Structures are given as structure tokens and as C-alpha cells.
């Protein structure tokens, strides 16, 4: 085990899979010589050459479309969309082509393509570099959608995604790239190299796609969350003194409803927490499934804490970002509800 940032863990995952399988290729905007805007692919072109790690034009639909063609003919492309905000031009290729190929060909063809993209706010990226569009992809049959919260999970899940025979959308919370973030933007940043969750095996390993993790045991309320909000939830639980159990989904689709339901049935109260906007956010689907599976165990209505229904503001970023104070207030209200 070595200490890695999430950037290093993601790079290690691509390195390991490229070394094991010559069919794995990496490409996207600036990922070759430059090593990616966040340096996730730094050094890979030098190691594997420009035929396996290369730059693309600034054309997301073309990047994904080319990747799908490569995947159908036997390669395993791991492509980067520079920011999740830029993924929309590729949406038709992802939804209408990659997600449908296995079904429309009756299993004769698959699309083993992994689409990596940084997601979320907390870096003053404003409305066009801070979006969280994960709910759009969880609506699509044929896709798998992943969002890790630690370097260990990022590497294990990315290797599993690249080796999977179906298309995977792999969202990387950019605020977690260099260290965990608890929502207190006015405090010194912490680095993964001094954090226990930064311990990562150097070689090959995988984590199961579709399996959640219990980040914190508790008995008073269950917080169902993912990505950066796992650490905000931890800070809110500690600062409010509420014995919350935190379930990190890790994979949004397929969803591990068994782990979620077991937690909610234990605590009797549930909060759904995410950074994306409220209306039609993934939290709505979570709340619906939790209601279906845990109705007779719930002692209070399910609480949703999310971003606001507005474009991500630059000047008021910390009013939009669900921080520990807002989450803590909601926890107290939820635990006091009759």
C-alpha cells in the first residue's frame, strides 16, 4: 500500500490496465503530452506511446463516437471529457449508441467504453465548470454510473469499469482530487497523503460495481450520499453530535438498494444528500426506492438536502454548496421529527 491522491489513484488505474491489456487506449482533450487539465493522465503517453494515449479535437460527441467505434471493434477506450459540464454534446452518442449496442445487436456486440469526467463544485468554477449531471445517466438503461469518494475506491472501481464489457460513466469529484473536503472552505485543506483513506495498493485490484460502503456506523439516522458529500456528512454528524450512519453509494447505477434499506431499517430515519440540484436530482429516485423498501420502518419523512434549483453561482458558491452547517440543521430537524 502507498499513499496516493485521487489523481494518482486514477492514473494508476489506467496505467495498470494499459500494462495488462494492449487493447486499452486513453484519449481526450489535452490528455496526451499535457497529461490532462488535472494531470490524471500525466506520463502515460511517454510510457505507452502516442498511438495508445493521444489528444483529440475539442469535440465531445466526436470523442465519444470514436470511442464507441473502437469499443465495438475490440478495443477498451478510457476517454476523458474534460469537465462534466462538457458532456452534453456527447449525450446522444452515450445514450442512443453506447447504451443500446448490446440490446440492439442481441448481444452480438458490446461497447466496453469508460467515460471519465470531473464533476461538482467547490473550486470556484462557476456555472460552466461545476455541474453534477449524474441523474441524467442513471435514467439510461444500458449504462453504469459510478462516483467514488476516496483514492482506494477510485482506483478499484476505475479498473473494474475499464474491464467491464458495457459502457460506464465514471464521474470524479474534482474537489476530492487532492484531498478530502468537509465543506469548510475557510479551513486549511487536507491532503490524501496524510489521510488513512489515501492508502492504495500499487498493483491490480477491483471493487465490485454496484456495491455501496458504510462510511460511518450510526443508529439515529441514515445519510445516503456519494462523492464529496460523504465528507460533508461526516463533518455534519460530528459537529451536530448526531449518531448518523453514512452510506456511500459509490455506484449510482446499478444501485445497492439492499445496503441502503438495511441501514434505513436500522435507524428509522433517512436523509438523502447530494450536490446536484434538487428537482429531478438522483435523490428523488433514492427517496422513492427507500419509501418503497422501508415504508414501515420510517419514523419521519425522508429529508433531501441538495444544491439549489439554479445554475451554480460563482460569487455565492458556498451558499449553493450543501455544507456541514446546512446538513447539520437538517439532521437535527429530522431526528426531532415525531
CSV table of N, CA, C and O in Angstrom, one decimal, residues 120-167:
chain,number,residue,atom,x,y,z
A,120,UNK,N,-18.8,18.3,-10.2
A,120,UNK,CA,-19.1,19.0,-9.0
A,120,UNK,C,-18.3,20.3,-8.8
A,120,UNK,O,-17.5,20.7,-9.7
A,121,UNK,N,-18.7,21.0,-7.7
A,121,UNK,CA,-18.1,22.3,-7.5
A,121,UNK,C,-17.1,22.4,-6.4
A,121,UNK,O,-16.4,21.4,-6.1
A,122,UNK,N,-17.0,23.5,-5.7
A,122,UNK,CA,-16.1,23.7,-4.6
A,122,UNK,C,-14.7,24.2,-5.0
A,122,UNK,O,-13.8,24.3,-4.2
A,123,UNK,N,-14.6,24.6,-6.3
A,123,UNK,CA,-13.3,25.1,-6.8
A,123,UNK,C,-13.5,26.5,-7.5
A,123,UNK,O,-12.6,26.9,-8.2
A,124,UNK,N,-14.6,27.1,-7.3
A,124,UNK,CA,-14.9,28.4,-7.9
A,124,UNK,C,-14.8,28.3,-9.4
A,124,UNK,O,-14.3,29.1,-10.1
A,125,UNK,N,-15.5,27.2,-9.9
A,125,UNK,CA,-15.5,27.0,-11.4
A,125,UNK,C,-16.7,27.7,-12.0
A,125,UNK,O,-16.8,27.7,-13.3
A,126,UNK,N,-17.6,28.2,-11.2
A,126,UNK,CA,-18.8,28.9,-11.8
A,126,UNK,C,-19.8,27.9,-12.5
A,126,UNK,O,-19.7,26.7,-12.4
A,127,UNK,N,-20.7,28.5,-13.2
A,127,UNK,CA,-21.8,27.7,-13.7
A,127,UNK,C,-21.5,26.7,-14.8
A,127,UNK,O,-22.2,25.8,-15.1
A,128,UNK,N,-20.3,26.9,-15.5
A,128,UNK,CA,-20.0,26.0,-16.6
A,128,UNK,C,-18.8,25.1,-16.3
A,128,UNK,O,-18.3,24.4,-17.2
A,129,UNK,N,-18.4,25.0,-15.0
A,129,UNK,CA,-17.3,24.1,-14.6
A,129,UNK,C,-17.6,23.4,-13.3
A,129,UNK,O,-16.7,23.0,-12.6
A,130,UNK,N,-18.9,23.4,-12.9
A,130,UNK,CA,-19.2,22.9,-11.5
A,130,UNK,C,-20.4,22.0,-11.5
A,130,UNK,O,-20.9,21.6,-10.4
A,131,UNK,N,-21.0,21.6,-12.6
A,131,UNK,CA,-22.2,20.9,-12.7
A,131,UNK,C,-22.1,19.4,-12.2
A,131,UNK,O,-21.0,18.9,-12.3
A,132,UNK,N,-23.2,18.9,-11.8
A,132,UNK,CA,-23.3,17.5,-11.4
A,132,UNK,C,-24.5,16.8,-12.2
A,132,UNK,O,-25.6,16.7,-11.7
A,133,UNK,N,-24.2,16.3,-13.4
A,133,UNK,CA,-25.3,15.8,-14.2
A,133,UNK,C,-25.5,14.3,-14.1
A,133,UNK,O,-26.1,13.7,-15.0
A,134,UNK,N,-25.1,13.7,-13.0
A,134,UNK,CA,-25.2,12.2,-12.8
A,134,UNK,C,-26.6,11.7,-13.0
A,134,UNK,O,-26.8,10.6,-13.5
A,135,UNK,N,-27.6,12.4,-12.6
A,135,UNK,CA,-29.0,11.9,-12.7
A,135,UNK,C,-29.4,11.6,-14.1
A,135,UNK,O,-30.2,10.7,-14.4
A,136,UNK,N,-28.9,12.4,-15.1
A,136,UNK,CA,-29.2,12.2,-16.5
A,136,UNK,C,-28.8,10.8,-17.0
A,136,UNK,O,-29.5,10.2,-17.8
A,137,UNK,N,-27.7,10.3,-16.4
A,137,UNK,CA,-27.2,9.0,-16.9
A,137,UNK,C,-27.8,7.8,-16.1
A,137,UNK,O,-27.9,6.7,-16.6
A,138,UNK,N,-28.2,8.0,-14.9
A,138,UNK,CA,-28.9,6.9,-14.1
A,138,UNK,C,-30.2,6.6,-14.7
A,138,UNK,O,-30.8,5.6,-14.4
A,139,UNK,N,-30.8,7.5,-15.6
A,139,UNK,CA,-32.1,7.3,-16.2
A,139,UNK,C,-31.9,6.4,-17.4
A,139,UNK,O,-32.9,5.9,-18.0
A,140,UNK,N,-30.7,6.0,-17.8
A,140,UNK,CA,-30.5,5.4,-19.1
A,140,UNK,C,-30.2,3.9,-18.9
A,140,UNK,O,-29.1,3.5,-18.3
A,141,UNK,N,-31.1,3.0,-19.4
A,141,UNK,CA,-30.8,1.6,-19.3
A,141,UNK,C,-29.6,1.3,-20.2
A,141,UNK,O,-29.5,1.7,-21.4
A,142,UNK,N,-28.7,0.4,-19.7
A,142,UNK,CA,-27.6,0.0,-20.5
A,142,UNK,C,-26.3,0.7,-20.1
A,142,UNK,O,-25.2,0.3,-20.5
A,143,UNK,N,-26.4,1.8,-19.2
A,143,UNK,CA,-25.2,2.4,-18.7
A,143,UNK,C,-25.0,2.1,-17.3
A,143,UNK,O,-25.9,1.7,-16.5
A,144,UNK,N,-23.8,2.2,-16.8
A,144,UNK,CA,-23.4,2.1,-15.4
A,144,UNK,C,-22.8,3.4,-15.0
A,144,UNK,O,-22.1,4.0,-15.8
A,145,UNK,N,-23.2,3.9,-13.8
A,145,UNK,CA,-22.8,5.3,-13.4
A,145,UNK,C,-22.1,5.1,-12.1
A,145,UNK,O,-22.7,4.6,-11.1
A,146,UNK,N,-20.8,5.6,-12.0
A,146,UNK,CA,-20.0,5.5,-10.8
A,146,UNK,C,-19.5,6.9,-10.3
A,146,UNK,O,-19.2,7.7,-11.2
A,147,UNK,N,-19.5,7.1,-9.0
A,147,UNK,CA,-18.8,8.3,-8.5
A,147,UNK,C,-18.1,7.9,-7.2
A,147,UNK,O,-18.8,7.8,-6.1
A,148,UNK,N,-16.8,7.7,-7.2
A,148,UNK,CA,-16.1,7.3,-6.0
A,148,UNK,C,-15.8,8.6,-5.1
A,148,UNK,O,-16.0,9.7,-5.5
A,149,UNK,N,-15.5,8.3,-3.8
A,149,UNK,CA,-15.2,9.4,-2.9
A,149,UNK,C,-13.8,9.3,-2.3
A,149,UNK,O,-13.4,10.1,-1.5
A,150,UNK,N,-13.0,8.2,-2.6
A,150,UNK,CA,-11.7,8.0,-2.0
A,150,UNK,C,-10.8,7.5,-3.1
A,150,UNK,O,-11.2,6.9,-4.1
A,151,UNK,N,-9.5,7.7,-2.9
A,151,UNK,CA,-8.5,7.2,-3.9
A,151,UNK,C,-8.6,5.7,-4.0
A,151,UNK,O,-8.5,5.1,-5.1
A,152,UNK,N,-8.7,5.0,-2.9
A,152,UNK,CA,-8.9,3.5,-2.9
A,152,UNK,C,-10.0,3.1,-3.8
A,152,UNK,O,-9.9,2.2,-4.7
A,153,UNK,N,-11.2,3.7,-3.6
A,153,UNK,CA,-12.4,3.3,-4.4
A,153,UNK,C,-12.2,3.8,-5.8
A,153,UNK,O,-12.6,3.0,-6.8
A,154,UNK,N,-11.6,4.9,-6.1
A,154,UNK,CA,-11.4,5.4,-7.4
A,154,UNK,C,-10.6,4.4,-8.3
A,154,UNK,O,-11.0,4.1,-9.4
A,155,UNK,N,-9.5,4.0,-7.7
A,155,UNK,CA,-8.7,3.0,-8.5
A,155,UNK,C,-9.4,1.7,-8.7
A,155,UNK,O,-9.4,1.2,-9.8
A,156,UNK,N,-9.9,1.1,-7.6
A,156,UNK,CA,-10.5,-0.2,-7.8
A,156,UNK,C,-11.8,-0.2,-8.7
A,156,UNK,O,-12.0,-1.1,-9.5
A,157,UNK,N,-12.5,0.9,-8.6
A,157,UNK,CA,-13.7,1.0,-9.4
A,157,UNK,C,-13.4,1.4,-10.9
A,157,UNK,O,-14.1,0.9,-11.8
A,158,UNK,N,-12.3,2.2,-11.1
A,158,UNK,CA,-12.0,2.5,-12.5
A,158,UNK,C,-11.4,1.3,-13.2
A,158,UNK,O,-11.7,1.1,-14.4
A,159,UNK,N,-10.6,0.5,-12.5
A,159,UNK,CA,-10.1,-0.7,-13.1
A,159,UNK,C,-11.3,-1.6,-13.5
A,159,UNK,O,-11.4,-2.2,-14.6
A,160,UNK,N,-12.3,-1.8,-12.6
A,160,UNK,CA,-13.4,-2.6,-12.8
A,160,UNK,C,-14.2,-2.0,-14.0
A,160,UNK,O,-14.8,-2.8,-14.8
A,161,UNK,N,-14.3,-0.7,-14.1
A,161,UNK,CA,-15.1,-0.1,-15.2
A,161,UNK,C,-14.4,-0.4,-16.6
A,161,UNK,O,-15.0,-0.7,-17.6
A,162,UNK,N,-13.0,-0.2,-16.6
A,162,UNK,CA,-12.3,-0.4,-17.9
A,162,UNK,C,-12.4,-1.9,-18.3
A,162,UNK,O,-12.5,-2.2,-19.5
A,163,UNK,N,-12.5,-2.8,-17.3
A,163,UNK,CA,-12.5,-4.2,-17.7
A,163,UNK,C,-14.0,-4.7,-17.9
A,163,UNK,O,-14.2,-5.8,-18.4
A,164,UNK,N,-15.0,-3.8,-17.6
A,164,UNK,CA,-16.4,-4.2,-17.8
A,164,UNK,C,-16.7,-4.2,-19.3
A,164,UNK,O,-16.2,-3.4,-20.1
A,165,UNK,N,-17.6,-5.1,-19.7
A,165,UNK,CA,-17.9,-5.2,-21.2
A,165,UNK,C,-19.0,-4.2,-21.6
A,165,UNK,O,-19.4,-4.2,-22.8
A,166,UNK,N,-19.5,-3.4,-20.7
A,166,UNK,CA,-20.6,-2.5,-21.0
A,166,UNK,C,-20.1,-1.0,-20.7
A,166,UNK,O,-19.1,-0.8,-20.0
A,167,UNK,N,-20.8,0.0,-21.3
A,167,UNK,CA,-20.3,1.4,-21.1
A,167,UNK,C,-20.5,1.8,-19.7
A,167,UNK,O,-21.5,1.5,-19.0
